[in-house]
Amino acid sequence: MKVVDTTVQLVQDLFGNYVVQYVLEQVPAYRPNIVGQMAMSILELSRQKFSSNVVEKCLQLATPEGQAMMVTQLSQKDQMLQLLQDPYANYVIQRALQVASSPQLEMLFDAIRPHVPLLRNTSYGRRIQNRIAKRCPGGLEQWQTAEEAVAMIVAQGGEAPPMPGGLEGMSADMAQMQLGGISRDVDAAELLPGGLHAMG
């Protein structure tokens, strides 16, 4: 489907972002493919007006594996201050705080923790602090670190998840395969309710 192949370009467009959001909502079979594309460029796309809306929609609708991949990429410590202060990316961080599960939630907390004093000075920051308070009532100081969360998973026989920045060098096709995306030769007319004319 051409929408999936051109996701990154479409989401940056005034009207194209609505097309991708429509496909995310109406054609669940394509969600892993779109999430895989978005995860590869999530830091850049989170800072743009139109694409940040699609990043939020992906975080809402993605499978737990897709959410984990996206939140892990957002949790890069060297990028977090810019994301927190950005007029669009801060909404993405708020959504990530809402949907993240352990250990990605702890990764996000670890990246935010050094910047908490700065959050009090902006309206964006106060909204992020409110999201943190809902997920972490005792405060970030009381919450375990990502390393502790991962150690607990491994101790229980689970596999250690990738850490922030772990998608670097991975192609978008590989990311889609990890998320269970459908192959490119599936007929989109079979997947869209009412056929292809439903998008027009």
CSV table of C-alpha atoms in Angstrom, one decimal:
chain,number,residue,atom,x,y,z
A,1,MET,CA,0.0,0.0,0.0
A,2,LYS,CA,1.5,3.3,-1.1
A,3,VAL,CA,0.4,5.0,2.2
A,4,VAL,CA,2.6,2.6,4.2
A,5,ASP,CA,5.6,3.0,1.8
A,6,THR,CA,5.4,6.8,2.0
A,7,THR,CA,4.4,7.1,5.7
A,8,VAL,CA,7.3,9.4,6.8
A,9,GLN,CA,6.6,11.9,3.9
A,10,LEU,CA,2.8,11.8,4.3
A,11,VAL,CA,2.8,12.5,8.1
A,12,GLN,CA,4.7,15.7,7.6
A,13,ASP,CA,2.1,17.0,5.2
A,14,LEU,CA,-0.9,19.2,6.2
A,15,PHE,CA,-3.4,16.7,4.6
A,16,GLY,CA,-1.2,13.6,4.3
A,17,ASN,CA,-1.1,13.1,8.1
A,18,TYR,CA,-4.9,12.7,8.1
A,19,VAL,CA,-4.6,9.9,5.5
A,20,VAL,CA,-2.1,8.0,7.7
A,21,GLN,CA,-4.3,8.5,10.8
A,22,TYR,CA,-7.3,7.2,8.8
A,23,VAL,CA,-5.4,4.1,7.8
A,24,LEU,CA,-4.1,3.5,11.4
A,25,GLU,CA,-7.7,3.7,12.7
A,26,GLN,CA,-9.5,1.8,9.9
A,27,VAL,CA,-6.9,-0.8,8.7
A,28,PRO,CA,-5.4,-2.5,11.8
A,29,ALA,CA,-3.4,-4.9,9.6
A,30,TYR,CA,-1.2,-2.0,8.5
A,31,ARG,CA,-0.6,-0.6,12.0
A,32,PRO,CA,2.7,-2.5,12.6
A,33,ASN,CA,4.0,-1.4,9.2
A,34,ILE,CA,3.2,2.3,10.0
A,35,VAL,CA,4.5,2.1,13.6
A,36,GLY,CA,7.7,0.5,12.3
A,37,GLN,CA,8.2,3.4,9.8
A,38,MET,CA,7.4,6.0,12.5
A,39,ALA,CA,9.7,4.5,15.1
A,40,MET,CA,12.7,4.8,12.9
A,41,SER,CA,12.3,8.7,12.8
A,42,ILE,CA,10.3,9.3,15.9
A,43,LEU,CA,12.6,12.0,17.4
A,44,GLU,CA,12.4,14.1,14.3
A,45,LEU,CA,8.7,13.5,13.7
A,46,SER,CA,7.7,14.3,17.3
A,47,ARG,CA,9.0,17.8,16.8
A,48,GLN,CA,6.8,18.6,13.8
A,49,LYS,CA,3.3,20.0,13.9
A,50,PHE,CA,1.5,17.5,11.7
A,51,SER,CA,3.6,14.4,12.2
A,52,SER,CA,3.5,14.7,16.0
A,53,ASN,CA,-0.2,14.0,15.9
A,54,VAL,CA,0.5,10.8,14.0
A,55,VAL,CA,3.1,9.8,16.5
A,56,GLU,CA,0.6,10.2,19.3
A,57,LYS,CA,-2.0,8.2,17.4
A,58,CYS,CA,0.6,5.4,16.9
A,59,LEU,CA,1.4,5.4,20.6
A,60,GLN,CA,-2.4,5.0,21.3
A,61,LEU,CA,-3.1,2.3,18.7
A,62,ALA,CA,0.2,0.3,18.5
A,63,THR,CA,0.6,-3.2,19.9
A,64,PRO,CA,2.5,-3.4,23.2
A,65,GLU,CA,5.6,-4.3,21.2
A,66,GLY,CA,5.1,-1.2,18.9
A,67,GLN,CA,4.6,1.0,22.0
A,68,ALA,CA,7.7,-0.4,23.6
A,69,MET,CA,9.7,0.3,20.4
A,70,MET,CA,8.5,3.8,20.1
A,71,VAL,CA,8.9,4.7,23.8
A,72,THR,CA,12.3,3.2,23.9
A,73,GLN,CA,13.4,5.5,21.0
A,74,LEU,CA,11.8,8.5,22.7
A,75,SER,CA,13.8,7.8,25.9
A,76,GLN,CA,17.2,8.9,24.7
A,77,LYS,CA,18.7,10.9,27.5
A,78,ASP,CA,20.6,13.3,25.2
A,79,GLN,CA,17.4,14.2,23.3
A,80,MET,CA,14.9,14.5,26.2
A,81,LEU,CA,15.4,18.1,27.2
A,82,GLN,CA,14.7,19.2,23.6
A,83,LEU,CA,11.6,17.0,23.5
A,84,LEU,CA,10.3,18.3,26.8
A,85,GLN,CA,10.7,21.9,25.7
A,86,ASP,CA,9.3,21.5,22.2
A,87,PRO,CA,5.8,22.8,21.6
A,88,TYR,CA,4.8,19.6,19.7
A,89,ALA,CA,7.1,16.9,21.2
A,90,ASN,CA,6.0,17.6,24.7
A,91,TYR,CA,2.5,16.3,23.8
A,92,VAL,CA,4.2,13.1,22.4
A,93,ILE,CA,6.1,12.7,25.8
A,94,GLN,CA,2.8,13.2,27.7
A,95,ARG,CA,1.1,10.4,25.5
A,96,ALA,CA,4.2,8.2,26.0
A,97,LEU,CA,3.9,8.7,29.8
A,98,GLN,CA,0.3,7.7,29.6
A,99,VAL,CA,0.7,4.4,27.6
A,100,ALA,CA,4.2,3.2,28.5
A,101,SER,CA,4.7,-0.1,30.4
A,102,SER,CA,7.6,-1.4,32.4
A,103,PRO,CA,10.6,-1.2,31.6
A,104,GLN,CA,10.0,1.5,29.0
A,105,LEU,CA,8.2,3.6,31.5
A,106,GLU,CA,11.3,3.6,33.7
A,107,MET,CA,13.5,4.4,30.7
A,108,LEU,CA,11.3,7.4,30.1
A,109,PHE,CA,11.5,8.4,33.8
A,110,ASP,CA,15.3,8.0,33.7
A,111,ALA,CA,15.5,10.4,30.8
A,112,ILE,CA,13.2,13.0,32.3
A,113,ARG,CA,14.5,12.8,35.9
A,114,PRO,CA,17.5,15.2,35.4
A,115,HIS,CA,15.2,17.9,33.9
A,116,VAL,CA,12.4,17.9,36.5
A,117,PRO,CA,13.5,21.2,38.0
A,118,LEU,CA,13.2,22.9,34.6
A,119,LEU,CA,9.7,21.5,34.1
A,120,ARG,CA,8.2,23.8,36.7
A,121,ASN,CA,9.0,26.9,34.6
A,122,THR,CA,6.7,26.2,31.6
A,123,SER,CA,3.1,25.2,31.0
A,124,TYR,CA,4.3,22.2,28.9
A,125,GLY,CA,6.5,21.2,31.9
A,126,ARG,CA,3.6,21.4,34.4
A,127,ARG,CA,1.5,19.1,32.2
A,128,ILE,CA,4.3,16.6,32.0
A,129,GLN,CA,4.7,16.8,35.8
A,130,ASN,CA,1.0,16.0,36.1
A,131,ARG,CA,1.4,13.0,33.9
A,132,ILE,CA,4.3,11.8,35.9
A,133,ALA,CA,2.4,12.3,39.2
A,134,LYS,CA,-0.5,10.1,37.8
A,135,ARG,CA,1.9,7.3,36.9
A,136,CYS,CA,4.3,7.8,39.8
A,137,PRO,CA,2.4,9.1,42.8
A,138,GLY,CA,5.4,8.9,45.2
A,139,GLY,CA,7.6,10.9,42.9
A,140,LEU,CA,10.4,10.0,40.5
A,141,GLU,CA,12.9,9.6,43.3
A,142,GLN,CA,10.9,6.7,44.7
A,143,TRP,CA,10.6,5.0,41.4
A,144,GLN,CA,13.0,2.2,40.2
A,145,THR,CA,15.4,2.9,37.4
A,146,ALA,CA,15.3,1.3,34.0
A,147,GLU,CA,18.3,-0.9,34.9
A,148,GLU,CA,16.4,-2.2,38.0
A,149,ALA,CA,13.3,-2.9,36.0
A,150,VAL,CA,15.3,-4.8,33.3
A,151,ALA,CA,17.2,-6.7,36.0
A,152,MET,CA,13.8,-7.8,37.5
A,153,ILE,CA,12.6,-9.0,34.1
A,154,VAL,CA,15.8,-11.0,33.5
A,155,ALA,CA,15.6,-12.4,37.0
A,156,GLN,CA,12.1,-13.7,36.3
A,157,GLY,CA,13.4,-15.5,33.1
A,158,GLY,CA,12.4,-12.8,30.6
A,159,GLU,CA,14.6,-11.3,27.9
A,160,ALA,CA,16.2,-7.9,28.3
A,161,PRO,CA,14.6,-5.4,26.0
A,162,PRO,CA,16.6,-3.0,23.8
A,163,MET,CA,17.7,0.2,25.5
A,164,PRO,CA,17.1,3.7,24.1
A,165,GLY,CA,18.7,4.3,20.7
A,166,GLY,CA,18.7,0.6,20.0
A,167,LEU,CA,17.0,0.9,16.6
A,168,GLU,CA,19.9,2.7,15.0
A,169,GLY,CA,21.2,0.8,12.1
A,170,MET,CA,17.9,-1.2,11.8
A,171,SER,CA,16.0,-0.7,8.5
A,172,ALA,CA,12.3,0.3,8.6
A,173,ASP,CA,11.5,-3.1,7.0
A,174,MET,CA,13.3,-4.9,9.8
A,175,ALA,CA,11.3,-2.8,12.4
A,176,GLN,CA,8.1,-3.7,10.6
A,177,MET,CA,8.9,-7.4,10.6
A,178,GLN,CA,9.7,-7.3,14.4
A,179,LEU,CA,6.2,-5.8,14.9
A,180,GLY,CA,4.5,-8.4,12.7
A,181,GLY,CA,3.7,-6.1,9.8
A,182,ILE,CA,2.0,-7.5,6.7
A,183,SER,CA,3.9,-8.1,3.5
A,184,ARG,CA,3.7,-5.6,0.7
A,185,ASP,CA,1.9,-7.9,-1.6
A,186,VAL,CA,-1.3,-7.9,0.4
A,187,ASP,CA,-4.1,-6.3,-1.6
A,188,ALA,CA,-5.2,-3.2,0.2
A,189,ALA,CA,-8.7,-3.4,-1.3
A,190,GLU,CA,-9.2,-6.5,0.9
A,191,LEU,CA,-8.3,-4.6,4.0
A,192,LEU,CA,-10.1,-1.3,3.7
A,193,PRO,CA,-13.8,-1.3,4.6
A,194,GLY,CA,-15.7,-0.7,1.4
A,195,GLY,CA,-12.6,-1.2,-0.8
A,196,LEU,CA,-10.0,1.4,-2.0
A,197,HIS,CA,-12.7,4.0,-2.8
A,198,ALA,CA,-13.3,4.3,0.9
A,199,MET,CA,-10.2,6.6,1.1
A,200,GLY,CA,-11.3,8.9,-1.7
